[in-house]
Amino acid sequence: FWFGFLGFLFVGGAAYGIFFTPFFQIERIVVAGNVKIPEESVREIAQTHLIRKFLFFEMNNFLLANTSAAAEKVKDAFSEIESAEVQREFPDSILVTVRERQRIASWCQEKEDTTRQCFALDAHGVIFEEKEPGGGLIINGGKENAQLGEQVIDGELLGKILSFSQQLDASALFGEIGLRVSSATLVSKERVNANISEGWEIYLNPTENIDWQVTKVKLVLEKEIPSAKRPFLEYIDLRFGDQAYIKYR
């Protein structure tokens, strides 16, 4: 009996020492990786969800900290956060590391009142901040009602559009002429209209080889379209095999 009683006291004392002693209370929450998001906002959300309930007690305990829930809630709270990680740092600190989304293009949509609404778009096709385009490629999504944190375009499709745009913009031909791809309009899964700064368009098929379509544009502009006729272009259609169809206004 006495051995059992002493064992109970020992286990109870150890549990009290681990769960209730001030030594294992969380004293510090460090936030890293944030640039635009206020540190205090991240800390407050993490602190709220690190706490675990035990019977009638709320335990702000280092060993019992609910790090997975805190990481999930921090990520969900800010559309600007791509990922969040919460780690223990012995004996009483918590490290919250966030990675913010980076804009690689802009997504614009037409609202019900016909006004344009634009967002920063990351590499995964997620919009995370309402912001006017800042000089990069604009993706026109048509009439949409997309919300912050929503994936509005498949990441692979976005990558192909960006590859087409960047290859053309970086080409010697576009540099000499002073052209650039100013925006892209999604028409269907097999058609994207690249809008050229001079006022004409290129129809491409994102399901086909992008490098070959870039090559076709260059060949057509060099060999088939005189510079004097280029301002009268309506479009160059690259979607059909080895062919490129030219239409003037």
Coordinates of C-alpha atoms in Angstrom, one line a residue:
F1 CA 0.0 0.0 0.0
W2 CA 2.7 2.4 1.0
F3 CA 4.7 1.8 -2.0
G4 CA 1.6 2.5 -4.2
F5 CA 0.9 5.6 -2.2
L6 CA 4.5 6.9 -2.5
G7 CA 4.4 6.1 -6.2
F8 CA 1.2 8.1 -6.6
L9 CA 2.8 11.0 -4.8
F10 CA 5.9 10.8 -6.9
V11 CA 4.0 10.7 -10.2
G12 CA 1.7 13.5 -9.0
G13 CA 4.6 15.6 -7.9
A14 CA 6.4 15.0 -11.2
A15 CA 3.3 15.9 -13.2
Y16 CA 2.9 19.1 -11.1
G17 CA 6.5 19.9 -11.7
I18 CA 6.2 19.5 -15.4
F19 CA 2.8 21.0 -16.1
F20 CA 2.4 23.7 -13.5
T21 CA 5.9 24.9 -12.5
P22 CA 6.8 28.3 -13.8
F23 CA 10.0 26.8 -15.2
F24 CA 8.1 25.3 -18.2
Q25 CA 5.8 28.2 -18.8
I26 CA 6.1 29.9 -22.2
E27 CA 7.9 33.2 -21.6
R28 CA 8.8 34.3 -25.0
I29 CA 7.4 34.0 -28.6
V30 CA 9.8 35.0 -31.3
V31 CA 8.6 35.8 -34.8
A32 CA 10.9 35.5 -37.8
G33 CA 10.5 35.8 -41.6
N34 CA 7.8 38.5 -41.6
V35 CA 8.3 41.6 -43.7
K36 CA 4.9 43.2 -44.2
I37 CA 2.9 41.4 -41.5
P38 CA 3.2 43.0 -38.1
E39 CA 5.1 40.8 -35.6
E40 CA 2.7 41.5 -32.8
S41 CA -0.3 40.3 -34.9
V42 CA 1.5 37.0 -35.6
R43 CA 2.5 36.6 -31.9
E44 CA -1.0 37.2 -30.6
I45 CA -2.5 34.5 -32.8
A46 CA 0.2 32.0 -32.0
Q47 CA -0.1 32.6 -28.3
T48 CA -3.8 32.1 -28.3
H49 CA -3.6 28.7 -30.0
L50 CA -0.5 27.4 -28.2
I51 CA -2.5 27.0 -25.0
R52 CA -3.9 23.6 -24.2
K53 CA -6.8 22.9 -21.9
F54 CA -6.4 20.3 -19.2
L55 CA -9.5 19.6 -17.1
F56 CA -10.4 23.1 -15.9
F57 CA -7.0 24.6 -16.6
E58 CA -5.6 26.5 -19.5
M59 CA -2.0 25.5 -19.7
N60 CA 0.6 27.9 -21.2
N61 CA 3.1 25.1 -21.0
F62 CA 6.2 24.8 -23.2
L63 CA 6.1 21.0 -23.3
L64 CA 2.4 20.8 -24.1
A65 CA 2.3 23.7 -26.5
N66 CA 0.0 23.0 -29.5
T67 CA 2.5 24.0 -32.1
S68 CA 0.7 22.4 -35.1
A69 CA -2.6 24.2 -34.3
A70 CA -0.7 27.5 -33.8
A71 CA 1.1 27.1 -37.2
E72 CA -2.2 26.4 -39.0
K73 CA -4.0 29.3 -37.4
V74 CA -1.2 31.8 -38.2
K75 CA -1.2 30.7 -41.8
D76 CA -5.0 30.9 -42.1
A77 CA -5.1 34.4 -40.5
F78 CA -3.1 36.1 -43.2
S79 CA -3.5 35.6 -47.0
E80 CA 0.1 37.0 -47.3
I81 CA 1.6 34.0 -45.6
E82 CA 2.6 31.1 -47.8
S83 CA 3.8 28.8 -44.9
A84 CA 4.2 28.9 -41.1
E85 CA 6.2 26.8 -38.8
V86 CA 6.1 26.8 -35.0
Q87 CA 9.0 25.2 -33.0
R88 CA 9.9 24.9 -29.3
E89 CA 13.2 26.3 -28.1
F90 CA 14.1 24.9 -24.7
P91 CA 13.3 25.8 -22.1
D92 CA 10.6 28.5 -22.4
S93 CA 10.6 30.0 -25.9
I94 CA 8.6 29.4 -29.1
L95 CA 9.8 30.3 -32.5
V96 CA 7.3 31.2 -35.2
T97 CA 8.8 31.3 -38.7
V98 CA 6.6 32.5 -41.5
R99 CA 7.3 32.8 -45.2
E100 CA 5.4 35.6 -47.0
R101 CA 4.1 35.2 -50.5
Q102 CA 6.0 37.0 -53.3
R103 CA 4.2 38.8 -56.2
I104 CA 5.3 37.5 -59.6
A105 CA 2.3 38.9 -61.5
S106 CA -0.9 40.8 -61.0
W107 CA -4.4 39.3 -61.3
C108 CA -7.2 41.6 -62.4
Q109 CA -10.9 40.9 -62.6
E110 CA -14.0 42.8 -63.6
K111 CA -16.5 43.4 -60.8
E112 CA -20.2 43.6 -61.1
D113 CA -20.2 47.4 -61.4
T114 CA -17.7 46.9 -64.3
T115 CA -14.8 48.4 -62.3
R116 CA -11.4 46.7 -62.3
Q117 CA -10.1 45.0 -59.2
C118 CA -6.4 43.9 -59.1
F119 CA -4.4 41.7 -56.7
A120 CA -0.9 40.6 -56.2
L121 CA -0.5 37.0 -57.5
D122 CA 2.1 34.5 -56.3
A123 CA 3.8 31.6 -58.1
H124 CA 1.1 29.1 -56.9
G125 CA -1.7 31.2 -58.5
V126 CA -2.9 32.6 -55.1
I127 CA -4.0 36.2 -54.7
F128 CA -2.9 37.6 -51.4
E129 CA -3.1 41.4 -51.5
E130 CA -5.4 43.9 -53.3
K131 CA -3.0 46.0 -55.2
E132 CA -2.7 47.9 -58.5
P133 CA -0.3 46.4 -61.0
G134 CA 3.3 47.5 -60.5
G135 CA 4.9 47.0 -63.9
G136 CA 4.9 43.2 -64.1
L137 CA 2.7 41.0 -66.2
I138 CA -1.1 41.4 -65.7
I139 CA -3.3 38.3 -65.9
N140 CA -6.9 39.2 -66.9
G141 CA -9.4 36.8 -65.3
G142 CA -12.6 38.2 -66.7
K143 CA -15.7 38.6 -64.6
E144 CA -14.7 37.0 -61.2
N145 CA -15.5 37.4 -57.6
A146 CA -12.2 36.0 -56.2
Q147 CA -11.3 36.5 -52.6
L148 CA -7.9 37.0 -50.9
G149 CA -6.1 33.7 -50.2
E150 CA -7.9 32.0 -53.2
Q151 CA -6.1 30.1 -55.9
V152 CA -7.4 31.8 -59.1
I153 CA -5.1 30.1 -61.7
D154 CA -3.3 26.8 -61.7
G155 CA 0.4 27.3 -60.9
E156 CA 1.6 25.2 -63.9
L157 CA -0.5 27.3 -66.3
L158 CA 0.7 30.5 -64.7
G159 CA 4.3 29.3 -65.1
K160 CA 3.8 28.7 -68.8
I161 CA 2.3 32.1 -69.4
L162 CA 5.2 33.7 -67.5
S163 CA 7.7 31.7 -69.4
F164 CA 6.2 32.8 -72.8
S165 CA 6.1 36.4 -71.6
Q166 CA 9.6 36.5 -70.2
Q167 CA 11.2 34.8 -73.2
L168 CA 9.7 37.3 -75.6
D169 CA 10.4 40.3 -73.4
A170 CA 14.1 39.2 -73.1
S171 CA 14.5 38.4 -76.8
A172 CA 16.8 40.7 -78.9
L173 CA 13.9 41.1 -81.4
F174 CA 11.5 42.5 -78.8
G175 CA 14.3 44.7 -77.4
E176 CA 15.2 46.2 -80.7
I177 CA 11.5 46.9 -81.6
G178 CA 10.7 48.1 -78.1
L179 CA 7.8 45.6 -77.6
R180 CA 6.7 43.8 -74.4
V181 CA 3.9 41.5 -73.3
S182 CA 1.8 43.8 -71.2
S183 CA -0.9 41.4 -70.1
A184 CA -2.5 38.0 -70.8
T185 CA -6.2 37.1 -71.0
L186 CA -7.4 33.6 -70.1
V187 CA -9.9 32.6 -72.8
S188 CA -10.0 28.8 -72.3
K189 CA -7.7 25.9 -71.2
E190 CA -6.2 25.8 -74.7
R191 CA -6.1 29.5 -75.5
V192 CA -4.4 32.5 -73.8
N193 CA -4.3 35.9 -75.5
A194 CA -1.0 37.7 -74.9
N195 CA -1.6 41.4 -75.3
I196 CA 1.4 43.2 -76.9
S197 CA 2.3 46.8 -76.0
E198 CA 1.9 47.9 -79.6
G199 CA -1.8 47.0 -79.5
W200 CA -2.0 43.5 -81.1
E201 CA -2.3 40.0 -79.7
I202 CA -0.7 36.6 -79.8
Y203 CA -2.9 33.6 -79.3
L204 CA -1.0 30.7 -77.7
N205 CA -1.9 27.3 -76.5
P206 CA -0.5 26.7 -73.0
T207 CA -1.0 22.9 -73.4
E208 CA 1.6 22.8 -76.2
N209 CA 5.3 23.5 -76.2
I210 CA 5.9 27.0 -75.1
D211 CA 9.5 27.3 -76.4
W212 CA 8.4 26.3 -79.9
Q213 CA 5.6 28.9 -79.8
V214 CA 8.1 31.6 -78.8
T215 CA 10.3 30.5 -81.7
K216 CA 7.3 30.8 -84.1
V217 CA 6.6 34.3 -83.0
K218 CA 10.2 35.4 -83.6
L219 CA 10.3 33.8 -87.1
V220 CA 7.0 35.3 -88.1
L221 CA 8.0 38.8 -87.0
E222 CA 11.4 38.6 -88.7
K223 CA 10.4 37.0 -92.0
E224 CA 6.7 37.4 -92.6
I225 CA 5.6 40.8 -91.2
P226 CA 7.3 44.0 -92.5
S227 CA 7.8 46.6 -89.8
A228 CA 5.6 49.0 -91.7
K229 CA 2.6 46.6 -91.4
R230 CA 3.2 45.6 -87.8
P231 CA 1.1 48.4 -86.3
F232 CA -1.9 47.1 -88.3
L233 CA -1.7 43.6 -86.9
E234 CA -4.7 42.2 -85.1
Y235 CA -3.2 39.0 -84.0
I236 CA -0.8 36.1 -84.6
D237 CA -2.3 32.7 -83.9
L238 CA 0.2 30.1 -82.8
R239 CA -2.2 27.4 -81.6
F240 CA -2.1 25.0 -84.6
G241 CA 1.0 22.8 -84.9
D242 CA 3.8 24.3 -87.0
Q243 CA 1.6 27.0 -88.5
A244 CA 1.2 30.6 -87.4
Y245 CA -1.8 32.5 -88.8
I246 CA -1.6 36.3 -89.2
K247 CA -4.6 38.6 -89.3
Y248 CA -4.5 42.3 -90.0
R249 CA -7.2 44.8 -89.0

